[in-house]
GROMACS .gro file of C-alpha atoms in nm:
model
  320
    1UNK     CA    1  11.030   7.792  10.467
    2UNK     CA    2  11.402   7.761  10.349
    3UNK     CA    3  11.501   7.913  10.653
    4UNK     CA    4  11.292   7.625  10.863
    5UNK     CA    5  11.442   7.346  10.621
    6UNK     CA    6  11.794   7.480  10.693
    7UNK     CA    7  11.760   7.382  11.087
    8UNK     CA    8  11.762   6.999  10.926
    9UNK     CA    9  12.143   6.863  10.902
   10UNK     CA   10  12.112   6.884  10.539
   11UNK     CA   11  12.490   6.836  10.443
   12UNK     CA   12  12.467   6.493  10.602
   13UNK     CA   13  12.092   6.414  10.475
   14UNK     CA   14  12.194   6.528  10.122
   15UNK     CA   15  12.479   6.276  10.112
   16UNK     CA   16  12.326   5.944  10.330
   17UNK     CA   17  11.928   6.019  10.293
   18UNK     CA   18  11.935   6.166  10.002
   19UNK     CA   19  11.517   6.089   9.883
   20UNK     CA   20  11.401   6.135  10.257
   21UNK     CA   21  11.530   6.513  10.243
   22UNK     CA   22  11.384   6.541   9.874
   23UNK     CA   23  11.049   6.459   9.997
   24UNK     CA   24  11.029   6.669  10.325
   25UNK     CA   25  11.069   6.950  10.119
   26UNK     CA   26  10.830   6.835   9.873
   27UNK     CA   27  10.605   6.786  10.196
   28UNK     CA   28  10.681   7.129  10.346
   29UNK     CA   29  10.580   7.285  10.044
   30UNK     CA   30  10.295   7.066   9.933
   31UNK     CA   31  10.149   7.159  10.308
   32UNK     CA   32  10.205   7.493  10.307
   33UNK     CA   33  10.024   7.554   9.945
   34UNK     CA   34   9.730   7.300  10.081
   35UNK     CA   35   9.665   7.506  10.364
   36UNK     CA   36   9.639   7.836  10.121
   37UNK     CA   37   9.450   7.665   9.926
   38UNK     CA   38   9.166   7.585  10.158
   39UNK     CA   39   9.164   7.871  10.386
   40UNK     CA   40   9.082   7.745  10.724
   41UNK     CA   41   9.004   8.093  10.880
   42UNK     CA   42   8.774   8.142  10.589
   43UNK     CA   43   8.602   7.803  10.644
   44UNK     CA   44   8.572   7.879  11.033
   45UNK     CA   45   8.405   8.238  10.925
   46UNK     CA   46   8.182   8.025  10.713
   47UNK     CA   47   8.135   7.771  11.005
   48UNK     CA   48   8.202   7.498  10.788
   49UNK     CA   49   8.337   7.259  11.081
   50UNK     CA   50   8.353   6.940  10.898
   51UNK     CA   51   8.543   7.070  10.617
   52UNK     CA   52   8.788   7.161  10.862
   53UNK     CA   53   8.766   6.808  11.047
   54UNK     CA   54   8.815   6.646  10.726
   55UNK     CA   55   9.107   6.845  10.564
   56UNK     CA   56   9.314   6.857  10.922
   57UNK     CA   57   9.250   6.495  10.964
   58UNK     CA   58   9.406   6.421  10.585
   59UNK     CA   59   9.677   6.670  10.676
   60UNK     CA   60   9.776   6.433  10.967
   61UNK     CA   61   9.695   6.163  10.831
   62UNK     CA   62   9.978   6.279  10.515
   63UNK     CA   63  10.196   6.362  10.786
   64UNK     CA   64  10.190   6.027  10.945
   65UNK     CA   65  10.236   5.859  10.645
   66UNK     CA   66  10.563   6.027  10.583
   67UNK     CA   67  10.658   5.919  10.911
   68UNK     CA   68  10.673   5.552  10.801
   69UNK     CA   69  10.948   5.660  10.481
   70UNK     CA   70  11.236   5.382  10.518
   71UNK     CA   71  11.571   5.441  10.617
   72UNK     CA   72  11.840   5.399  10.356
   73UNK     CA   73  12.004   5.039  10.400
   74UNK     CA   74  12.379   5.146  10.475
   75UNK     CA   75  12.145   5.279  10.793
   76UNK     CA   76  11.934   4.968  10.899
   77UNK     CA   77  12.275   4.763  10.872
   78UNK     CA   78  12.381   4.882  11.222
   79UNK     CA   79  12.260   4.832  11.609
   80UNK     CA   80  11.922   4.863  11.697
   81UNK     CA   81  11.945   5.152  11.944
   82UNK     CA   82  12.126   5.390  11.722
   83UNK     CA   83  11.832   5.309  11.448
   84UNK     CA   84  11.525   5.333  11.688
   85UNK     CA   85  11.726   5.707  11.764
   86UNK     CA   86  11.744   5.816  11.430
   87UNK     CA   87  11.389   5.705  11.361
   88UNK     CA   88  11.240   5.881  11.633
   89UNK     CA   89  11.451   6.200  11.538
   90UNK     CA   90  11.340   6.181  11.180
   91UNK     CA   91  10.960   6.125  11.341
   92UNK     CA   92  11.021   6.464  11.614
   93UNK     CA   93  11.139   6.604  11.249
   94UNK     CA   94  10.827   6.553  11.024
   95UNK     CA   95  10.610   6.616  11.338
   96UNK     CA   96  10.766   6.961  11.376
   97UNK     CA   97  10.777   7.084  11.025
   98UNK     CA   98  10.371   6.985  11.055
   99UNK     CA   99  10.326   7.247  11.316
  100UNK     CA  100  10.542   7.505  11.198
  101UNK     CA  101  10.412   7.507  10.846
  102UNK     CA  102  10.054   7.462  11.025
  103UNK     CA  103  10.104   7.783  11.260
  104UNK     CA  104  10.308   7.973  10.972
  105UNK     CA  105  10.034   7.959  10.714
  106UNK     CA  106   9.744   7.995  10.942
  107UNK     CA  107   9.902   8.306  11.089
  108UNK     CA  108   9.904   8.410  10.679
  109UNK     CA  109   9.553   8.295  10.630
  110UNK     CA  110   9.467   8.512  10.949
  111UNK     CA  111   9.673   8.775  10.831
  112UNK     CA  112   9.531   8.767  10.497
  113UNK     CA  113   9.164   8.761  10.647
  114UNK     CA  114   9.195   9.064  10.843
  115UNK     CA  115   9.273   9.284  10.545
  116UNK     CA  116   9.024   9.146  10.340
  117UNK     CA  117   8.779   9.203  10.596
  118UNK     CA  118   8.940   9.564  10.676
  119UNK     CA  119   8.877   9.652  10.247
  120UNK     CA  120   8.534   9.489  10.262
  121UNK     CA  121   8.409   9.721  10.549
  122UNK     CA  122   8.619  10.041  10.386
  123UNK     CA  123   8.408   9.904  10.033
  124UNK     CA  124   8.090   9.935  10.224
  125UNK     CA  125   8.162  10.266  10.470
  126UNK     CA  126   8.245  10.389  10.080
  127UNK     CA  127   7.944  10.325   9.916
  128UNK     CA  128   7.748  10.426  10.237
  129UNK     CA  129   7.918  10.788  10.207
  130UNK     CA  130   7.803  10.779   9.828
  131UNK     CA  131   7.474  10.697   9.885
  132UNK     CA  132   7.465  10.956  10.166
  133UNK     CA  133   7.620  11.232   9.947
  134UNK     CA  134   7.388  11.138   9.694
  135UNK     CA  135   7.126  11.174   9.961
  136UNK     CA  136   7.173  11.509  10.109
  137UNK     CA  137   7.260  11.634   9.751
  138UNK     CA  138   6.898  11.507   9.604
  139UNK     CA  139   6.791  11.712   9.907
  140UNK     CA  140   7.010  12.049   9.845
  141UNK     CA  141   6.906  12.057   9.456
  142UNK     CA  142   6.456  12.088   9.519
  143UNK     CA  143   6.539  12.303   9.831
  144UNK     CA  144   6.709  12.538   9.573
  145UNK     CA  145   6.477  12.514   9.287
  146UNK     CA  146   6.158  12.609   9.518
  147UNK     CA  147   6.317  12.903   9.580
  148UNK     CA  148   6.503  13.033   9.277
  149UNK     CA  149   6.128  12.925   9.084
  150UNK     CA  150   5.994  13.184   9.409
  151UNK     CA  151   6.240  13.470   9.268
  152UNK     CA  152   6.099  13.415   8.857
  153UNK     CA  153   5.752  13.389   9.026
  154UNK     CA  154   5.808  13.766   9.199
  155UNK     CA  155   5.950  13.868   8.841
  156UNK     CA  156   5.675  13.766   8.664
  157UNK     CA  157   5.375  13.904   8.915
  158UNK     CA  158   5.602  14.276   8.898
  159UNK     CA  159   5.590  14.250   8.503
  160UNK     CA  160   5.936  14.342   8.536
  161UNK     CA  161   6.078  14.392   8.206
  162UNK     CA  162   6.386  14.145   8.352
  163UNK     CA  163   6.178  13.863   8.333
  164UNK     CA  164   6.285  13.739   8.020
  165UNK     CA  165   6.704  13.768   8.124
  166UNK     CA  166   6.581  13.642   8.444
  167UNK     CA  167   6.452  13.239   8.234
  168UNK     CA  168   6.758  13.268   8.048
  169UNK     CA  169   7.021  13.250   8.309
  170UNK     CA  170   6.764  12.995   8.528
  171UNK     CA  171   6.800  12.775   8.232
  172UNK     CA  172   7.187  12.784   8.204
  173UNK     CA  173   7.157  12.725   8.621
  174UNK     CA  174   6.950  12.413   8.528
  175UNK     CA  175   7.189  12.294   8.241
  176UNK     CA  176   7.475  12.325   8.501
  177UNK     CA  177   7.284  12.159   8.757
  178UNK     CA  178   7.224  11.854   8.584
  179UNK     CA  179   7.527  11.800   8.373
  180UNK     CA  180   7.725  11.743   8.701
  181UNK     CA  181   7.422  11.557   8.893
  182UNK     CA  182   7.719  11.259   8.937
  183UNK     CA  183   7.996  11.449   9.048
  184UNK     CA  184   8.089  11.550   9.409
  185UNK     CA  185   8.373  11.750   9.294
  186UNK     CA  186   8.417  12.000   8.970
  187UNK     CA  187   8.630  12.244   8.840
  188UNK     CA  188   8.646  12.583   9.039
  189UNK     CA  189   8.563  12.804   8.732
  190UNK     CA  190   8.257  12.557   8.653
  191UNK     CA  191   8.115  12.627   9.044
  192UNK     CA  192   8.190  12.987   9.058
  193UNK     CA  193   8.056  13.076   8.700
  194UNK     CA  194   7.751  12.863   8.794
  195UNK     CA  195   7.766  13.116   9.116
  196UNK     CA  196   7.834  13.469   8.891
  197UNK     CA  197   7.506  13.340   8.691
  198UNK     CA  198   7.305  13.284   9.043
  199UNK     CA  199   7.388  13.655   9.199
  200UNK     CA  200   7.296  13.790   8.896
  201UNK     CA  201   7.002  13.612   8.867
  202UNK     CA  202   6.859  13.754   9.218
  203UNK     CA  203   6.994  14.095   9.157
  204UNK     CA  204   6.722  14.109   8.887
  205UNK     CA  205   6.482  14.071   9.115
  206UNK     CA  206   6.614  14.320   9.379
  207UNK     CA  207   6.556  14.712   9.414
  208UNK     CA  208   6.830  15.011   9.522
  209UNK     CA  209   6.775  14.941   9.879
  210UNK     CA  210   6.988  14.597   9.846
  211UNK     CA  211   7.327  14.622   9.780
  212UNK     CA  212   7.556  14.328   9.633
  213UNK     CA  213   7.883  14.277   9.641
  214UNK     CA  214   8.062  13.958   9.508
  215UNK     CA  215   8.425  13.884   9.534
  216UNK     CA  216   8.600  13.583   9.360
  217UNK     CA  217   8.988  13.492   9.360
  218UNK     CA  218   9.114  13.167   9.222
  219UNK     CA  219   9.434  13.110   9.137
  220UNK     CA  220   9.392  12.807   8.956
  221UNK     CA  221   9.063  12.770   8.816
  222UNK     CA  222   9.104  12.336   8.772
  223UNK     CA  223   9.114  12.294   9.166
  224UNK     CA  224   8.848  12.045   9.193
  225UNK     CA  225   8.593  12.166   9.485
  226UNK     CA  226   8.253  12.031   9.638
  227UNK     CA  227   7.955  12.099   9.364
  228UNK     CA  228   7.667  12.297   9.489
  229UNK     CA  229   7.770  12.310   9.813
  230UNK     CA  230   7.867  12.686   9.851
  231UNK     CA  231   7.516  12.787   9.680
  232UNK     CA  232   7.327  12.707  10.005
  233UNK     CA  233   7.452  12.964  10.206
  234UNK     CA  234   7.421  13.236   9.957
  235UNK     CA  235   7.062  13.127   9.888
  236UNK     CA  236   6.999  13.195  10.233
  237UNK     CA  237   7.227  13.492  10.220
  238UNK     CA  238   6.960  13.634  10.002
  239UNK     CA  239   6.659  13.484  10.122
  240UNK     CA  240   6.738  13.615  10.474
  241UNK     CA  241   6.922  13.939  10.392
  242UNK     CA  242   6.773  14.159  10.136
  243UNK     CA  243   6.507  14.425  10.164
  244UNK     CA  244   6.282  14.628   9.906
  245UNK     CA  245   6.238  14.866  10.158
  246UNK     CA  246   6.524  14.911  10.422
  247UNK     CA  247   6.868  14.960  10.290
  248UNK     CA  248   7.099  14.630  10.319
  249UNK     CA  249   7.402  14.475  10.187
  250UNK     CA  250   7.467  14.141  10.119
  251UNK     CA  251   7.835  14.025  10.109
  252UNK     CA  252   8.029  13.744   9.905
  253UNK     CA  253   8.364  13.634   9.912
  254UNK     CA  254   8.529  13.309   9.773
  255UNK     CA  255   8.911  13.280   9.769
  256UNK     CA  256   9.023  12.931   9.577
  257UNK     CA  257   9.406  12.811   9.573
  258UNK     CA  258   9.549  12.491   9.560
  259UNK     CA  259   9.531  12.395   9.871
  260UNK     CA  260   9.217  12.614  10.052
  261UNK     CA  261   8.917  12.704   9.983
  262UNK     CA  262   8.795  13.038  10.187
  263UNK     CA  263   8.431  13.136  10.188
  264UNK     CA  264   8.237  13.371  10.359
  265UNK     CA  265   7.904  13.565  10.352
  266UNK     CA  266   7.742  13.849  10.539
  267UNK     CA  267   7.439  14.017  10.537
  268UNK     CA  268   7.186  14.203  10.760
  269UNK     CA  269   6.885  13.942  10.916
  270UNK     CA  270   6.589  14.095  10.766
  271UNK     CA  271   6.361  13.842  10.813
  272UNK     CA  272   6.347  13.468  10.988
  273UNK     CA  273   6.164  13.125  10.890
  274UNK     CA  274   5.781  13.151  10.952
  275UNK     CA  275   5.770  12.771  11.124
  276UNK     CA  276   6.055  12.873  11.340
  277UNK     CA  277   6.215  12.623  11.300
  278UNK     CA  278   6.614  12.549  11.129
  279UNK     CA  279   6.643  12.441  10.723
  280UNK     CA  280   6.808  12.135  10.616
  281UNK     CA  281   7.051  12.309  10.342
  282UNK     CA  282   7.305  12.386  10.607
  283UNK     CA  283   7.260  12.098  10.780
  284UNK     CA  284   7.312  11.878  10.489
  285UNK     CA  285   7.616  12.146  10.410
  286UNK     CA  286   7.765  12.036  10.750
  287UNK     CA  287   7.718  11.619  10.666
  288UNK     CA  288   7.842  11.662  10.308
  289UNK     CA  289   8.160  11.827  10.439
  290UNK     CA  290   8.216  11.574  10.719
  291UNK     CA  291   8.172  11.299  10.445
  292UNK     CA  292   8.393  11.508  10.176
  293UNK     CA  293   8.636  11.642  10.395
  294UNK     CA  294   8.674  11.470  10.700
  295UNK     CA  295   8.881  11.669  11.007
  296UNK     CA  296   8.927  11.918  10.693
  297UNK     CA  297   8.748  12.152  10.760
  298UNK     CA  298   8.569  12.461  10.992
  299UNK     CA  299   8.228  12.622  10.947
  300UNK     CA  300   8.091  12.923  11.134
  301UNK     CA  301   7.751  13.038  11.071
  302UNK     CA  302   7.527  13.291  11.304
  303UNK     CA  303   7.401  13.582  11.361
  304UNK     CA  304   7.574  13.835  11.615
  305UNK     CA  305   7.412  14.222  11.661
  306UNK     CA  306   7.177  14.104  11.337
  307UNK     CA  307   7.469  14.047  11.118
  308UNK     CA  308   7.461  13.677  10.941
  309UNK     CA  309   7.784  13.566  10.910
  310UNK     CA  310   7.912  13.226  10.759
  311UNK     CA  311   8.310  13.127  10.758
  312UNK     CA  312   8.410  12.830  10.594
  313UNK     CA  313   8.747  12.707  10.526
  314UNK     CA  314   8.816  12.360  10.362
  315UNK     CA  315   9.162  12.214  10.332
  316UNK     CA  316   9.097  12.066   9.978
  317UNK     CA  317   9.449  11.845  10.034
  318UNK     CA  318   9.521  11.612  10.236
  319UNK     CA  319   9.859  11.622  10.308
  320UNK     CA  320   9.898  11.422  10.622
   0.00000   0.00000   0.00000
């Protein structure tokens, strides 16, 4: 706006039309703040026509107004032509300072719109990914209580003197599980001590033919990571891979920095889903990491020469 004012002759206004120039500014700014204040985009969204009638017709109608401010008298003292000039300059003036404040702040309005639309939808596509997360993890959590309750089931039937080992690390599974029930990401130490506690809880239930071996590295055990997400695939690691008569191995590896996380399993297929038919867990694995990490990450899983094999490696960073 003071850049717009200073296209007026304002060294000769100042000295010979002194109130004139005080009150276009006045105007300039008084328009410019009344337009704010209203919001015409907004009112358009809203389709709120009248309002819009109304307040554009007072806006002329305050413009026109200010068209009719008399000229100072050492002015009106002269010829007629050079006063119908200066009043139709001064009338160009007002006239133009209307549409330039006019375009200026509905270009801000606009402007102004756009983002608050832009963080409105990025508000909802946020809440949508929470409620999805929240979703597939609801989904995850049963999927892996049916079958750890399958394992202590097996334990009990066998009378196997683990049994009571067995409840005690299911219950410190259960405590973990639902003291984080509202967080997406945790500690490493937190996830992979709630994973030492789940590998030990099946190797209770498994014989000499099955052989486990489970390697963790983290070299800083606050890196925050995805909760419960890595305990799908080693559910199925063992679900799928281990044998009470044929001799099998079942592989773990997590490696945990500050900037990757590396996981991978392997075992031998020993046995495949009665219906057929593919589980959700890593199919709610592969929407939770989309959601989580976005263009972060890559996941292999299947079976080749009836080795399982899953990859995953998650950029936990962004550092584009």
């Amino acid at each position: 706006m003071p850049l717009a004012i200073m296209l007026l002759p304002v060294d000769r206004w100042i000295v010979h039309n002194t109130a004139f120039l005080i009150t276009l500014v006045l105007y300039v700014y008084v328009l410019y703040f009344l337009y704010r204040w209203v919001c015409l985009p907004k009112l358009f969204m809203q389709k709120k026509y009248l309002h819009i009638v109304c307040y554009m017709l007072c806006f002329v109608g305050m413009t026109e107004l200010l068209t009719y401010f008399p000229l100072p008298s050492e002015l009106v003292s002269g010829v007629t032509r050079p006063i119908e000039v200066r009043l139709h300059m001064r009338t160009q003036t007002i006239w133009f300072f209307f549409l330039v404040v006019t375009g200026f702040s509905l270009a801000i309005e606009l402007t102004f719109e756009l983002f608050r639309q832009i963080l409105s939808r990025q508000e909802i596509e946020a809440e949508k990914n929470k409620a999805e997360l929240a979703l597939y993890k609801a989904q995850i959590n049963p999927h892996f209580l049916f079958n750890t309750l399958n394992t202590l089931y097996a334990l009990v039937l066998s009378g196997s003197d683990k049994t009571e080992s067995a409840f005690v690390k299911f219950s410190g599974i259960l405590r973990y599980m639902y003291s984080q029930s509202g967080s997406e990401l945790i500690p490493a130490e937190r996830e992979l001590e709630y994973i030492r506690q789940y590998v030990e809880l099946q190797k209770l239930r498994l014989n000499e033919h099955t052989h486990v071996e489970l390697e963790v590295e983290v070299a800083d055990g606050q890196v925050l990571v995805p909760s419960m997400l890595l305990i799908t695939f080693i559910e199925n690691a063992f679900k799928y891979g281990t044998s009470s008569e044929v001799d099998c191995t079942v592989r773990i590896c997590v490696r945990v920095d500050d900037h990757h996380l590396l996981f991978e399993t392997e075992n031998m297929v020993m046995r495949f889903r009665e219906d057929g038919l593919r589980g959700i867990g890593i199919e709610n694995c592969r929407k939770r990491l989309e959601l989580l990490y976005p263009r972060r990450y890559e996941l292999e899983a299947g079976a080749e020469n009836g080795i399982y094999r899953v990859n995953l490696d998650i950029r936990l960073k962004n550092e584009d």
